[in-house]
CSV table of C-alpha atoms and ligand atoms in Angstrom, one decimal:
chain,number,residue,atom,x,y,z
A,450,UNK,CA,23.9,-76.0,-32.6
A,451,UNK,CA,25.3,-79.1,-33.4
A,452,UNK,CA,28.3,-79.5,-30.7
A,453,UNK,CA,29.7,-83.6,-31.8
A,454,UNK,CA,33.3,-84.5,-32.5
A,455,UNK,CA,33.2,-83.8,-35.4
A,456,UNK,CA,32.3,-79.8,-34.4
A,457,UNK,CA,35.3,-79.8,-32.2
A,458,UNK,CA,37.3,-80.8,-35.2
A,459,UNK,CA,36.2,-77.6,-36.7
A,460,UNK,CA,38.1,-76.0,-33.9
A,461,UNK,CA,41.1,-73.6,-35.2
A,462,UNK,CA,43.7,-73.0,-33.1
A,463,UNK,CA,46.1,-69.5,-32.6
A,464,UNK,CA,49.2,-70.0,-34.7
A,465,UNK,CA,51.2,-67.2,-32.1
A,466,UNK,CA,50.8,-70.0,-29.3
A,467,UNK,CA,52.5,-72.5,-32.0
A,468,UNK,CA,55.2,-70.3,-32.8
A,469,UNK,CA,55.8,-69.1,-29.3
A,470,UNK,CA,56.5,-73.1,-28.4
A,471,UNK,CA,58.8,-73.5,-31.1
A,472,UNK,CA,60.6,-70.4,-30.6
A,473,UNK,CA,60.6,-71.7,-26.7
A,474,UNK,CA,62.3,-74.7,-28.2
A,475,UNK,CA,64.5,-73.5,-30.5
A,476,UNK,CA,66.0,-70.9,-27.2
A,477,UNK,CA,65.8,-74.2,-24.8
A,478,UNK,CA,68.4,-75.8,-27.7
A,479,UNK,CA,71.1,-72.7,-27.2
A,480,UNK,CA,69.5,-70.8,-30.2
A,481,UNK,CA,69.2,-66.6,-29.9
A,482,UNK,CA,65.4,-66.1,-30.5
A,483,UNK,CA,64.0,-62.5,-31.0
A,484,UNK,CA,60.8,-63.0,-30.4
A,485,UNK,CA,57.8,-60.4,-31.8
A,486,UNK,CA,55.6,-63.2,-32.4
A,487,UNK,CA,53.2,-63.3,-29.2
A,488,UNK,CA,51.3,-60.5,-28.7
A,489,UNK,CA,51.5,-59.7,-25.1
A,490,UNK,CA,53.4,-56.6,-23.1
A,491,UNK,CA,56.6,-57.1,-22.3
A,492,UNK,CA,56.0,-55.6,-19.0
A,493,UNK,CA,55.6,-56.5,-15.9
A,494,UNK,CA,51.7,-56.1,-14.1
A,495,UNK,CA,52.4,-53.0,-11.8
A,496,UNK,CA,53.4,-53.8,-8.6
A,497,UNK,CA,50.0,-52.0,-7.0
A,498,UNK,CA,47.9,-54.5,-8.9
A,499,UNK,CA,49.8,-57.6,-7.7
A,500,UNK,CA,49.8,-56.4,-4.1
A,501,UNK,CA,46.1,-55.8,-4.5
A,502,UNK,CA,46.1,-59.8,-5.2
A,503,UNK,CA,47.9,-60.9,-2.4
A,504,UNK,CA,46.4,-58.8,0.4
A,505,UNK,CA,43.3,-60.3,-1.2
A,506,UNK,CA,44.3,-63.9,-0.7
A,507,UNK,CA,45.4,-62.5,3.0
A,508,UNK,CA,42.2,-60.9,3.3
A,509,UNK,CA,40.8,-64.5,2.8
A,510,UNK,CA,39.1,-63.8,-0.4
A,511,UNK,CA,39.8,-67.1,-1.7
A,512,UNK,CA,36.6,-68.6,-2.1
A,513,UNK,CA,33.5,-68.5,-5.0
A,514,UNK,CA,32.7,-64.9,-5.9
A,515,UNK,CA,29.2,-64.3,-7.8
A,516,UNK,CA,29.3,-66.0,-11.4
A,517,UNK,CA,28.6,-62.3,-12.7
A,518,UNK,CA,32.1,-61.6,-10.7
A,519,UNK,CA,32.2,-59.1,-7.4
A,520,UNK,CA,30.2,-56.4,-7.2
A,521,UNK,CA,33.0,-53.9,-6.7
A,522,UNK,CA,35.0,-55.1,-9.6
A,523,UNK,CA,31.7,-54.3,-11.9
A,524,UNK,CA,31.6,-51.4,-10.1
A,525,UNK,CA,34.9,-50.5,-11.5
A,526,UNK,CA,34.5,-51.4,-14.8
A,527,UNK,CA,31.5,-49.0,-14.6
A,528,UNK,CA,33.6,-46.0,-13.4
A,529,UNK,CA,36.7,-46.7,-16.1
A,530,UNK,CA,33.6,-47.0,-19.1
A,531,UNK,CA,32.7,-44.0,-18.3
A,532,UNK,CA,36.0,-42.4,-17.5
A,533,UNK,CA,37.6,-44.0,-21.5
A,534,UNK,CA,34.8,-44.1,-23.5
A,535,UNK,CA,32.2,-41.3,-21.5
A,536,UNK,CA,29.2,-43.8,-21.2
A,537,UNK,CA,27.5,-44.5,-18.3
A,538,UNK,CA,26.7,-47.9,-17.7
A,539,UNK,CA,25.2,-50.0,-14.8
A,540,UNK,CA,27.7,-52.6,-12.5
A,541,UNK,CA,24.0,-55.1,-13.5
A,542,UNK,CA,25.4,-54.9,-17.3
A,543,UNK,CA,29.0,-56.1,-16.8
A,544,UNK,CA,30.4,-59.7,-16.7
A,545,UNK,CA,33.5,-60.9,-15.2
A,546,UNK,CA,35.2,-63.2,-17.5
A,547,UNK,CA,38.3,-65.4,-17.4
A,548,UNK,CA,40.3,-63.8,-20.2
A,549,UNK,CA,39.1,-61.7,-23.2
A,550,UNK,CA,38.4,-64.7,-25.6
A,551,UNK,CA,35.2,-65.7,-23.2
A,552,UNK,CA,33.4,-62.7,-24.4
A,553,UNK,CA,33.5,-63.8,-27.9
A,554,UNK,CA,33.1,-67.7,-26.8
A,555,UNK,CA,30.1,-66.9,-25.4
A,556,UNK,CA,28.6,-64.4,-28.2
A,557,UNK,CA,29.6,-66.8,-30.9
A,558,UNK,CA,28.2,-69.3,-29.3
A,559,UNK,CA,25.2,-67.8,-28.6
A,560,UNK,CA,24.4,-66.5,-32.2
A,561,UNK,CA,26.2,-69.3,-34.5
A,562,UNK,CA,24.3,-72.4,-35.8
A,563,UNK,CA,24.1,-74.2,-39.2
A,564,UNK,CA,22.2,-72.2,-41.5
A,565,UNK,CA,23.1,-68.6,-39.5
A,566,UNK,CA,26.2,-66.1,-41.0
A,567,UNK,CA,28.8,-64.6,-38.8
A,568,UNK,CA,30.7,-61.6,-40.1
A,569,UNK,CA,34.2,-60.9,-39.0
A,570,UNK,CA,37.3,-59.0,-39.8
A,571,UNK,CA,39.6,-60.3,-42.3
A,572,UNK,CA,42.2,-60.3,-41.2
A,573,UNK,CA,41.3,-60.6,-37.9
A,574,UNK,CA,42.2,-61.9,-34.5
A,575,UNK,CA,41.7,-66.2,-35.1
A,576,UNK,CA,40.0,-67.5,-32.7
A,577,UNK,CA,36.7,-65.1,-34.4
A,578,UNK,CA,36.4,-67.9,-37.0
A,579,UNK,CA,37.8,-70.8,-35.6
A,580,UNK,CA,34.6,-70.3,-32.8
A,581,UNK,CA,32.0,-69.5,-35.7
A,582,UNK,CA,33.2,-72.8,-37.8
A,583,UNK,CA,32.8,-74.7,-34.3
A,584,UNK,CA,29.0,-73.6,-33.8
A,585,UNK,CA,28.5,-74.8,-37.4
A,586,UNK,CA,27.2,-71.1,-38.6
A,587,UNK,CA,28.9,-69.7,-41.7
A,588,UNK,CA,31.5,-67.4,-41.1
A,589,UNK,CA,31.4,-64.6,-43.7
A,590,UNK,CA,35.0,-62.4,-43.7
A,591,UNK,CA,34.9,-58.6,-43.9
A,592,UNK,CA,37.7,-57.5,-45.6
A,593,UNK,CA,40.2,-55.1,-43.9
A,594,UNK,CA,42.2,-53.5,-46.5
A,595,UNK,CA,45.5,-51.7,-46.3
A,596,UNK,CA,44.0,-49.2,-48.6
A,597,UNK,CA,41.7,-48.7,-45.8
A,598,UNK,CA,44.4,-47.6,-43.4
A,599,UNK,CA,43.1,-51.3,-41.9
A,600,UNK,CA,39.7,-49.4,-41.0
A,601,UNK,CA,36.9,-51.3,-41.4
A,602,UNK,CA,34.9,-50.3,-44.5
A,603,UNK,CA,30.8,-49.3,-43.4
A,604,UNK,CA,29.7,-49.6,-47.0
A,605,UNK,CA,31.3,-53.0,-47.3
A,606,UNK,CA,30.3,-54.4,-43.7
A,607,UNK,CA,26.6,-53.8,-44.4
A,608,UNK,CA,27.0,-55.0,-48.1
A,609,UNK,CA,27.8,-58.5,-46.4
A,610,UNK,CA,24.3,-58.7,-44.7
A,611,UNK,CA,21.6,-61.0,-45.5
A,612,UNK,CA,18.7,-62.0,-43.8
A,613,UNK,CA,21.0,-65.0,-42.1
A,614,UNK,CA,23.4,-62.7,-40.6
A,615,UNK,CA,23.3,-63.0,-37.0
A,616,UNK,CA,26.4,-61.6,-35.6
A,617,UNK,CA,28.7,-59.0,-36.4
A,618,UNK,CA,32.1,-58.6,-34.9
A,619,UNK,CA,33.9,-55.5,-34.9
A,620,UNK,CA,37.8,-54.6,-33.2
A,621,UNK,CA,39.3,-51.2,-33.0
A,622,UNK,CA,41.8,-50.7,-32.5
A,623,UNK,CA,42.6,-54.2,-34.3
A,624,UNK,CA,44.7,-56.9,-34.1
A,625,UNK,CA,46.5,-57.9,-36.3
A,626,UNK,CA,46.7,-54.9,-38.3
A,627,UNK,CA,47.2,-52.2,-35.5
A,628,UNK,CA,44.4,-50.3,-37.6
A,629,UNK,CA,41.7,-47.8,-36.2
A,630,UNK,CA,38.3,-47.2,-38.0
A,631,UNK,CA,37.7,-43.2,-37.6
A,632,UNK,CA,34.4,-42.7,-36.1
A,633,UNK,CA,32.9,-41.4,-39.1
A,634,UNK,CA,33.2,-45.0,-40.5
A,635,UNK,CA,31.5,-46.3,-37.4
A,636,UNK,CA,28.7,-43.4,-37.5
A,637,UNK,CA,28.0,-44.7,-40.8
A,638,UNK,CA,27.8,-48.4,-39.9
A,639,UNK,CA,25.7,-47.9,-36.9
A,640,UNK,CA,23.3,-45.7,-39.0
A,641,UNK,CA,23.2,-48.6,-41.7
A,642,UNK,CA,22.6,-51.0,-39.5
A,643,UNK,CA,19.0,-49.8,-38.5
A,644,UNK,CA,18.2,-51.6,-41.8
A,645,UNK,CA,19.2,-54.6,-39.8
A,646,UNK,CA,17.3,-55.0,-36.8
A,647,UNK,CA,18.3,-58.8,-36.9
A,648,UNK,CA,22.2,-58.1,-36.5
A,649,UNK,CA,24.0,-58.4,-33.3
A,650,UNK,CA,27.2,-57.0,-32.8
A,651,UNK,CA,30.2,-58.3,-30.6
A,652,UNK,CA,32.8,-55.3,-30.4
A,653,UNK,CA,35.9,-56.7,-29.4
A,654,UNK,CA,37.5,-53.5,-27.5
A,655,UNK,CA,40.4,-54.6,-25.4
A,656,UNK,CA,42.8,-52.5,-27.2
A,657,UNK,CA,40.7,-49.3,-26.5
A,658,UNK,CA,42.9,-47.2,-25.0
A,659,UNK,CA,45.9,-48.6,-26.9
A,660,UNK,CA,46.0,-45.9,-29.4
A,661,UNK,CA,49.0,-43.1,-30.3
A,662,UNK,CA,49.5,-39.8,-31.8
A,663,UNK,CA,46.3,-38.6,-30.0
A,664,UNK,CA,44.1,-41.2,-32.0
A,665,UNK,CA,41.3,-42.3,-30.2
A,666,UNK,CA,39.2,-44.9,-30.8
A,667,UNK,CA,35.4,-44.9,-30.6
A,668,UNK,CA,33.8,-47.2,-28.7
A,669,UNK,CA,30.4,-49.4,-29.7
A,670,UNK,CA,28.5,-48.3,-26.9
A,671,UNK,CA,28.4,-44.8,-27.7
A,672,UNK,CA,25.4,-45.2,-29.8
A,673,UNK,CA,22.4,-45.8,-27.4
A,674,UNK,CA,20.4,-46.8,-30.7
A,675,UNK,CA,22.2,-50.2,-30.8
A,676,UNK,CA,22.8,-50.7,-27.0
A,677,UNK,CA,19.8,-53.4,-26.8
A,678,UNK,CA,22.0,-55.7,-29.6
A,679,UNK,CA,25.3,-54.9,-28.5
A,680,UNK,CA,28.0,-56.9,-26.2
A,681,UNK,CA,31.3,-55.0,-25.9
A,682,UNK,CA,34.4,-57.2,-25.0
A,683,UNK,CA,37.2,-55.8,-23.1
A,684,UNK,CA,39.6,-57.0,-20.3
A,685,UNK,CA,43.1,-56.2,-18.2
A,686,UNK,CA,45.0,-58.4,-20.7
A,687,UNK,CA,46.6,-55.8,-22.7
A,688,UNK,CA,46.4,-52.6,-21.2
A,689,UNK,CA,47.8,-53.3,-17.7
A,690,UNK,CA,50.0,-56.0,-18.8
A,691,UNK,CA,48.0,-59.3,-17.2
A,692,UNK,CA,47.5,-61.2,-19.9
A,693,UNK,CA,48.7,-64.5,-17.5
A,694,UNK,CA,45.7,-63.8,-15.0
A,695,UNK,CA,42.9,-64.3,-17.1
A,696,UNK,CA,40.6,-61.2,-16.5
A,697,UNK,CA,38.1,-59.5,-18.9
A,698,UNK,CA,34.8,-57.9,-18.9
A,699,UNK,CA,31.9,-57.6,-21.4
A,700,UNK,CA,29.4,-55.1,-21.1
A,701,UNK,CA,25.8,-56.9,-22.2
A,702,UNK,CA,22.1,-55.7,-23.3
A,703,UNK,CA,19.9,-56.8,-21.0
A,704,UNK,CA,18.1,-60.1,-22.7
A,705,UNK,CA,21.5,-61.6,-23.2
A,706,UNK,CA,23.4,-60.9,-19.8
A,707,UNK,CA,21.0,-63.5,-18.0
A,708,UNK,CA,22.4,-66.0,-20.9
A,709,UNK,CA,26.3,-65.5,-20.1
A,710,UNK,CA,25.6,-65.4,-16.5
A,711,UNK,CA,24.3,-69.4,-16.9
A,712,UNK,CA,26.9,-70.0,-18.8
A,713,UNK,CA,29.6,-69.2,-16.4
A,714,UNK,CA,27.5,-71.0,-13.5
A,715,UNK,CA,27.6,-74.1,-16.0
A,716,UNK,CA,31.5,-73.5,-17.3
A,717,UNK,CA,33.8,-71.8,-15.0
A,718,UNK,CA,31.4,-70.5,-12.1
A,719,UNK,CA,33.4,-67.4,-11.2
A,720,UNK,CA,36.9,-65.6,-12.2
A,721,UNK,CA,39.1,-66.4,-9.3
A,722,UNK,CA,38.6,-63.9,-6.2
A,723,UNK,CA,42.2,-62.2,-5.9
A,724,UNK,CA,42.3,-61.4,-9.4
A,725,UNK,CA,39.0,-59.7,-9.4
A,726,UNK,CA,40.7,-57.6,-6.4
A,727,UNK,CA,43.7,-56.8,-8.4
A,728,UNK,CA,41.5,-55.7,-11.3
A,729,UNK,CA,40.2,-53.1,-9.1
A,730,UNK,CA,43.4,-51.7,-8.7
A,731,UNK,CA,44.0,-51.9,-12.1
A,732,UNK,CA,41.3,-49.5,-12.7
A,733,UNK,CA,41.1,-47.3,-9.9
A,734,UNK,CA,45.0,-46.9,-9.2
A,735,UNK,CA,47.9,-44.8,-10.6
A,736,UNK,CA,47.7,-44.7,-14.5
A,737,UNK,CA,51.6,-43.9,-14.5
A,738,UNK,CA,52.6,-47.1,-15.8
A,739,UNK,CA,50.3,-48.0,-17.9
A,740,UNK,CA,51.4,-44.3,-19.6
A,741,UNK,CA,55.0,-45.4,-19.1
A,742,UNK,CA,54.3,-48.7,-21.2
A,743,UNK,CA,52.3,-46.5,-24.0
A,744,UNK,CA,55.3,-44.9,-24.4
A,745,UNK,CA,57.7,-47.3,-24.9
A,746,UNK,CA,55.4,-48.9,-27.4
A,747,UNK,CA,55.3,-45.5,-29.1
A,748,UNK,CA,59.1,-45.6,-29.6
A,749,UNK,CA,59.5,-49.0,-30.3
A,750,UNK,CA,56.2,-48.7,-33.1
A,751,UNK,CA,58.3,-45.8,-35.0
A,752,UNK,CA,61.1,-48.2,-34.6
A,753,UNK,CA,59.6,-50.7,-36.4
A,754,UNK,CA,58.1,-49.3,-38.9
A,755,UNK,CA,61.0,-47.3,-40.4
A,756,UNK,CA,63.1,-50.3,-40.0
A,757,UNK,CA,60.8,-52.3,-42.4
A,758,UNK,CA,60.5,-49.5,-44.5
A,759,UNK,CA,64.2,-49.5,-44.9
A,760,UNK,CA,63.9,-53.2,-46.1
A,761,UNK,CA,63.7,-53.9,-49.8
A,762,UNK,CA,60.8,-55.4,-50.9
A,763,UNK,CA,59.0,-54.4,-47.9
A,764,UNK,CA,56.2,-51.8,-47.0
A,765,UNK,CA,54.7,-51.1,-43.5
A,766,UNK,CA,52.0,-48.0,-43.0
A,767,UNK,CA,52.0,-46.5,-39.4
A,768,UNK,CA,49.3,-48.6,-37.0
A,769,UNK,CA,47.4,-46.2,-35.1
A,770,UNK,CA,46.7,-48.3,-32.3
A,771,UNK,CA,47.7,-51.8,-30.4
A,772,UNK,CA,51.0,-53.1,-30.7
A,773,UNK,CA,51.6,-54.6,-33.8
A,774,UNK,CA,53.5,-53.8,-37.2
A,775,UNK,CA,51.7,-55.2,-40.4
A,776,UNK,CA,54.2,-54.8,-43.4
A,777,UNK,CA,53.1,-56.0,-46.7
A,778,UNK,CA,55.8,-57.8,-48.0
A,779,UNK,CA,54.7,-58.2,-51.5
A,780,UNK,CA,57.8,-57.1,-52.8
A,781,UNK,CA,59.7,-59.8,-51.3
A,782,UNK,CA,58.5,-62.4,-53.9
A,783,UNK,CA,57.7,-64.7,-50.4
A,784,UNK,CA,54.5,-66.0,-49.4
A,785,UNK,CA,54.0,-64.8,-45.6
A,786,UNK,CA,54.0,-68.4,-43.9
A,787,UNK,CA,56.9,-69.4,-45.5
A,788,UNK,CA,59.0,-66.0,-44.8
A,789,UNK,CA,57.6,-66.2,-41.0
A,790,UNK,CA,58.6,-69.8,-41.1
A,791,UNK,CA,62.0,-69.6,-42.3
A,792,UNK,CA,63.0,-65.7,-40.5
A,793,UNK,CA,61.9,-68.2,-37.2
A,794,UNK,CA,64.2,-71.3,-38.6
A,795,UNK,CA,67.0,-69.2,-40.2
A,796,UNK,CA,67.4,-66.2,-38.7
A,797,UNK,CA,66.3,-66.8,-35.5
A,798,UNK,CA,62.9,-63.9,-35.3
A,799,UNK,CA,59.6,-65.1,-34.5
A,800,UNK,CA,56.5,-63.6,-35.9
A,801,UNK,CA,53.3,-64.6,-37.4
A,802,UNK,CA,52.7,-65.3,-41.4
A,803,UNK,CA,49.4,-62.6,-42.2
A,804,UNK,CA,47.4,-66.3,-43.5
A,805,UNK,CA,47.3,-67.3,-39.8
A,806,UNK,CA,44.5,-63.9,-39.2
A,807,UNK,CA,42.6,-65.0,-42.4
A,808,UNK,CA,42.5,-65.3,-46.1
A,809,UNK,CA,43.1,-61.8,-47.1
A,810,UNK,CA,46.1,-62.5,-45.2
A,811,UNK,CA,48.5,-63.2,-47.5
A,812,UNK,CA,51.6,-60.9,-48.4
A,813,UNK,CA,51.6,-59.7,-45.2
A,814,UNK,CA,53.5,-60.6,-41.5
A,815,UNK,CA,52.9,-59.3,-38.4
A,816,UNK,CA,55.3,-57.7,-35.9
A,817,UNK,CA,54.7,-57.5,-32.5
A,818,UNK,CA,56.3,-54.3,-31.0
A,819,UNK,CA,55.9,-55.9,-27.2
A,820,UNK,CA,59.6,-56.2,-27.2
A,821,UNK,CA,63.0,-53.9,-26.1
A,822,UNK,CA,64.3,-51.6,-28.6
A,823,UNK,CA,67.5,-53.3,-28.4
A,824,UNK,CA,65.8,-56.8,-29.7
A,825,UNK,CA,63.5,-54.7,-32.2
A,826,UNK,CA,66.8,-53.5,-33.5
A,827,UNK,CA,68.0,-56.8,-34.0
A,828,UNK,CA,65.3,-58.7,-35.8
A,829,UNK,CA,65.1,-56.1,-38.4
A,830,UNK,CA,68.6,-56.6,-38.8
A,831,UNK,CA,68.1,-60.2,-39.1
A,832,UNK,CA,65.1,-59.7,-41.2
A,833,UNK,CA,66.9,-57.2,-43.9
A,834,UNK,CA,70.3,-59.7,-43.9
A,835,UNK,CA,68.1,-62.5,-44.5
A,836,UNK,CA,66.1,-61.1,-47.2
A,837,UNK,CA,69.1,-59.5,-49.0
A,838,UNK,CA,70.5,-63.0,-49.0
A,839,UNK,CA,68.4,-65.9,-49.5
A,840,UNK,CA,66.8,-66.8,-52.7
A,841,UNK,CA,63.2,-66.6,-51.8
A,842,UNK,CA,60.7,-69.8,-52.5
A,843,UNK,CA,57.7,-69.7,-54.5
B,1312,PLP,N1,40.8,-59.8,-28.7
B,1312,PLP,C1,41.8,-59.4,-29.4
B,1312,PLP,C2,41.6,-58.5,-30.5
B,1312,PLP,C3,43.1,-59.9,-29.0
B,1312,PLP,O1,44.2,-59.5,-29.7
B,1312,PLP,C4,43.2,-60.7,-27.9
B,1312,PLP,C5,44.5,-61.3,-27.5
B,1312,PLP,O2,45.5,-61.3,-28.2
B,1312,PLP,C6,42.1,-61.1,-27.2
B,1312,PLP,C7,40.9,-60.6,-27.6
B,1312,PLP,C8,42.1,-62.1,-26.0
B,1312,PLP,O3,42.5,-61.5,-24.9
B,1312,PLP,P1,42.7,-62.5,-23.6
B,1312,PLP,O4,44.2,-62.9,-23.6
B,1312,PLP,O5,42.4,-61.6,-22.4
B,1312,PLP,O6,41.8,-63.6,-23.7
């Protein structure tokens, strides 16, 4: 790995963190903002978990935890893998990270180097290939097609390996696309990749349980064959609405979890004590608002995607899981960035051009659904009005 300057210059950034400070801005100045550009709930964490934290920090669990993070909080992670995804894994497998994007920090930058490939979903969430270009390996897109109801495609995935491939990453249910690759197409990648004994895969997870109309979506670490090559990312971000307290988990084979463990000795040392508390709650408390939230989300998601499809020019299949809306908007004559950039400027909604998840991004934009119905509602009012009255630019 060749970690100078000039490899932080590589460095990508998330464009939903841009567009969330500018749509911060343009509110600060008076302006009405709809904003379905971040993609975090527009809940509140559930008042269980928070108390967790502070009768935590009253406990006096303040100080260092393990770098692994506590025992009990593996412990839990343990008991919810086997209660979602019907594996039974041990509490010695299971890091406690800062955040979800840690987990794929850490497996990038364990696997990428110059001369070593990366695969990733195109499009796909950013920070994938922005940490591939920074370890200097080659990062190789798989194509997610709409065609594909935004599944990942077996057939193509393993068509994509060479001898250089080092890493695969996987996410279902996906961001940005909201799609779900039916285990069938998973069977057949995991059988495929026998052929590939060299691979590794990262399966980003951390929408896992994210999924409606009684989709679910099949988790990596069902398939003992590939446990030994497999690091499965996952976290409290999404699903219980704490995306601010920086807590994730990642489930590792046995050579590599030794690896992680020294790099968050050497990095961050330990997630902060309270919040490993509260993560326990998370997991082992009442479910009833997380359910609650999945709910909403289902309403607002039908919302949204018969309101686009009410739009001229504009096309939006039904996302299976996560909460996001990915209309092609092909027919709108606009190029994504430019629409995203003008609906922000013009007519006051914020959400992200498709070319900030990759290059197969084009023609598309992506909705975040992690808003009320009421400002749903609006935007694709906005959106509609906008479109039916502004010449579009090349
Ligand atoms: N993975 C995917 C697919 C995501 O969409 C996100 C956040 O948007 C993350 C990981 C990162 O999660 P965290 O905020 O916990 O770092």
């Amino acid at each position: 790995m060749l970690q100078t300057i000039a490899a932080f210059d590589r460095i990508g950034e998330e464009n939903a963190f841009a567009v969330l400070a500018r749509a911060t801005e343009l509110a600060q100045s008076g302006r009405d903002i709809v904003n379905l550009g971040i993609g975090q709930p527009d809940f509140r964490t559930p008042d269980h978990i928070v108390e967790a934290a502070i009768k935590a920090l009253h406990d006096g669990h303040h100080g260092y935890t393990p770098a692994t993070g506590l025992l009990a909080t593996r412990e839990a992670v343990a008991r919810r893998t086997l209660a979602t995804a019907g594996v039974e894994i041990s509490p010695e497998s299971v890091m406690i990270m800062p955040g979800g994007k840690p987990t794929m920090f850490a497996a990038i930058l364990m696997f990428g180097e110059p001369g070593a490939e990366i695969l990733y979903p195109d499009p796909g969430f950013p920070i994938y290939k922005s940490m591939i270009d920074f370890t200097g390996a080659k990062a190789v897109p798989v194509p997610i097609r709409e065609e594909n109801g935004f599944a990942f495609s077996a057939e193509e995935t393993l068509a994509l390996i060479t001898p250089k491939t080092r890493l695969l990453i996987l996410n279902s249910p996906a961001n940005p696309t909201g799609g779900v690759t039916p285990r069938a197409e998973i069977e057949k990648l995991v059988a495929g990749l026998a052929d590939h004994p060299h691979v590794a895969v990262m399966s980003d997870e951390i929408y896992d349980v994210m999924t409606y109309d009684g989709e679910t979506a099949t988790s990596l670490l069902q398939f003992p064959e590939i446990r030994h090559r497999l690091i499965v990312l996952n976290g409290w971000s999404k699903t219980w609405a704490m995306t601010g307290w920086r807590m994730g988990w990642s489930i590792w084979p046995e050579t590599l979890y030794g690896k992680v463990r020294k790099l968050a000795v050497n990095c961050w040392s330990c997630v902060n004590a309270p919040s490993q508390y509260a993560g326990i709650a998370a997991i082992d408390g009442p479910q009833d608002e997380v359910e609650k939230m999945m709910r909403a989300f289902d309403r607002r998601r039908k919302l949204v995607v018969d309101g686009l499809n009410e739009i001229d020019g504009i096309s939006c299949i039904v996302p299976k899981g996560a909460f996001y809306a990915y209309p092609n908007i092909g027919g709108t004559g606009w190029k994504a960035k430019k629409l995203a950039s003008a609906l922000l400027e013009e007519a006051g909604v914020a959400l992200i051009g498709g070319p900030d998840f990759g290059t197969l991004g084009e023609g598309y934009i992506r909705l975040s659904y992690a808003n009320s119905e009421e400002n749903i509602l609006r935007a694709l009012e906005r959106i509609g009005e906008f479109l039916a009255t502004s010449a579009h630019s090349p």
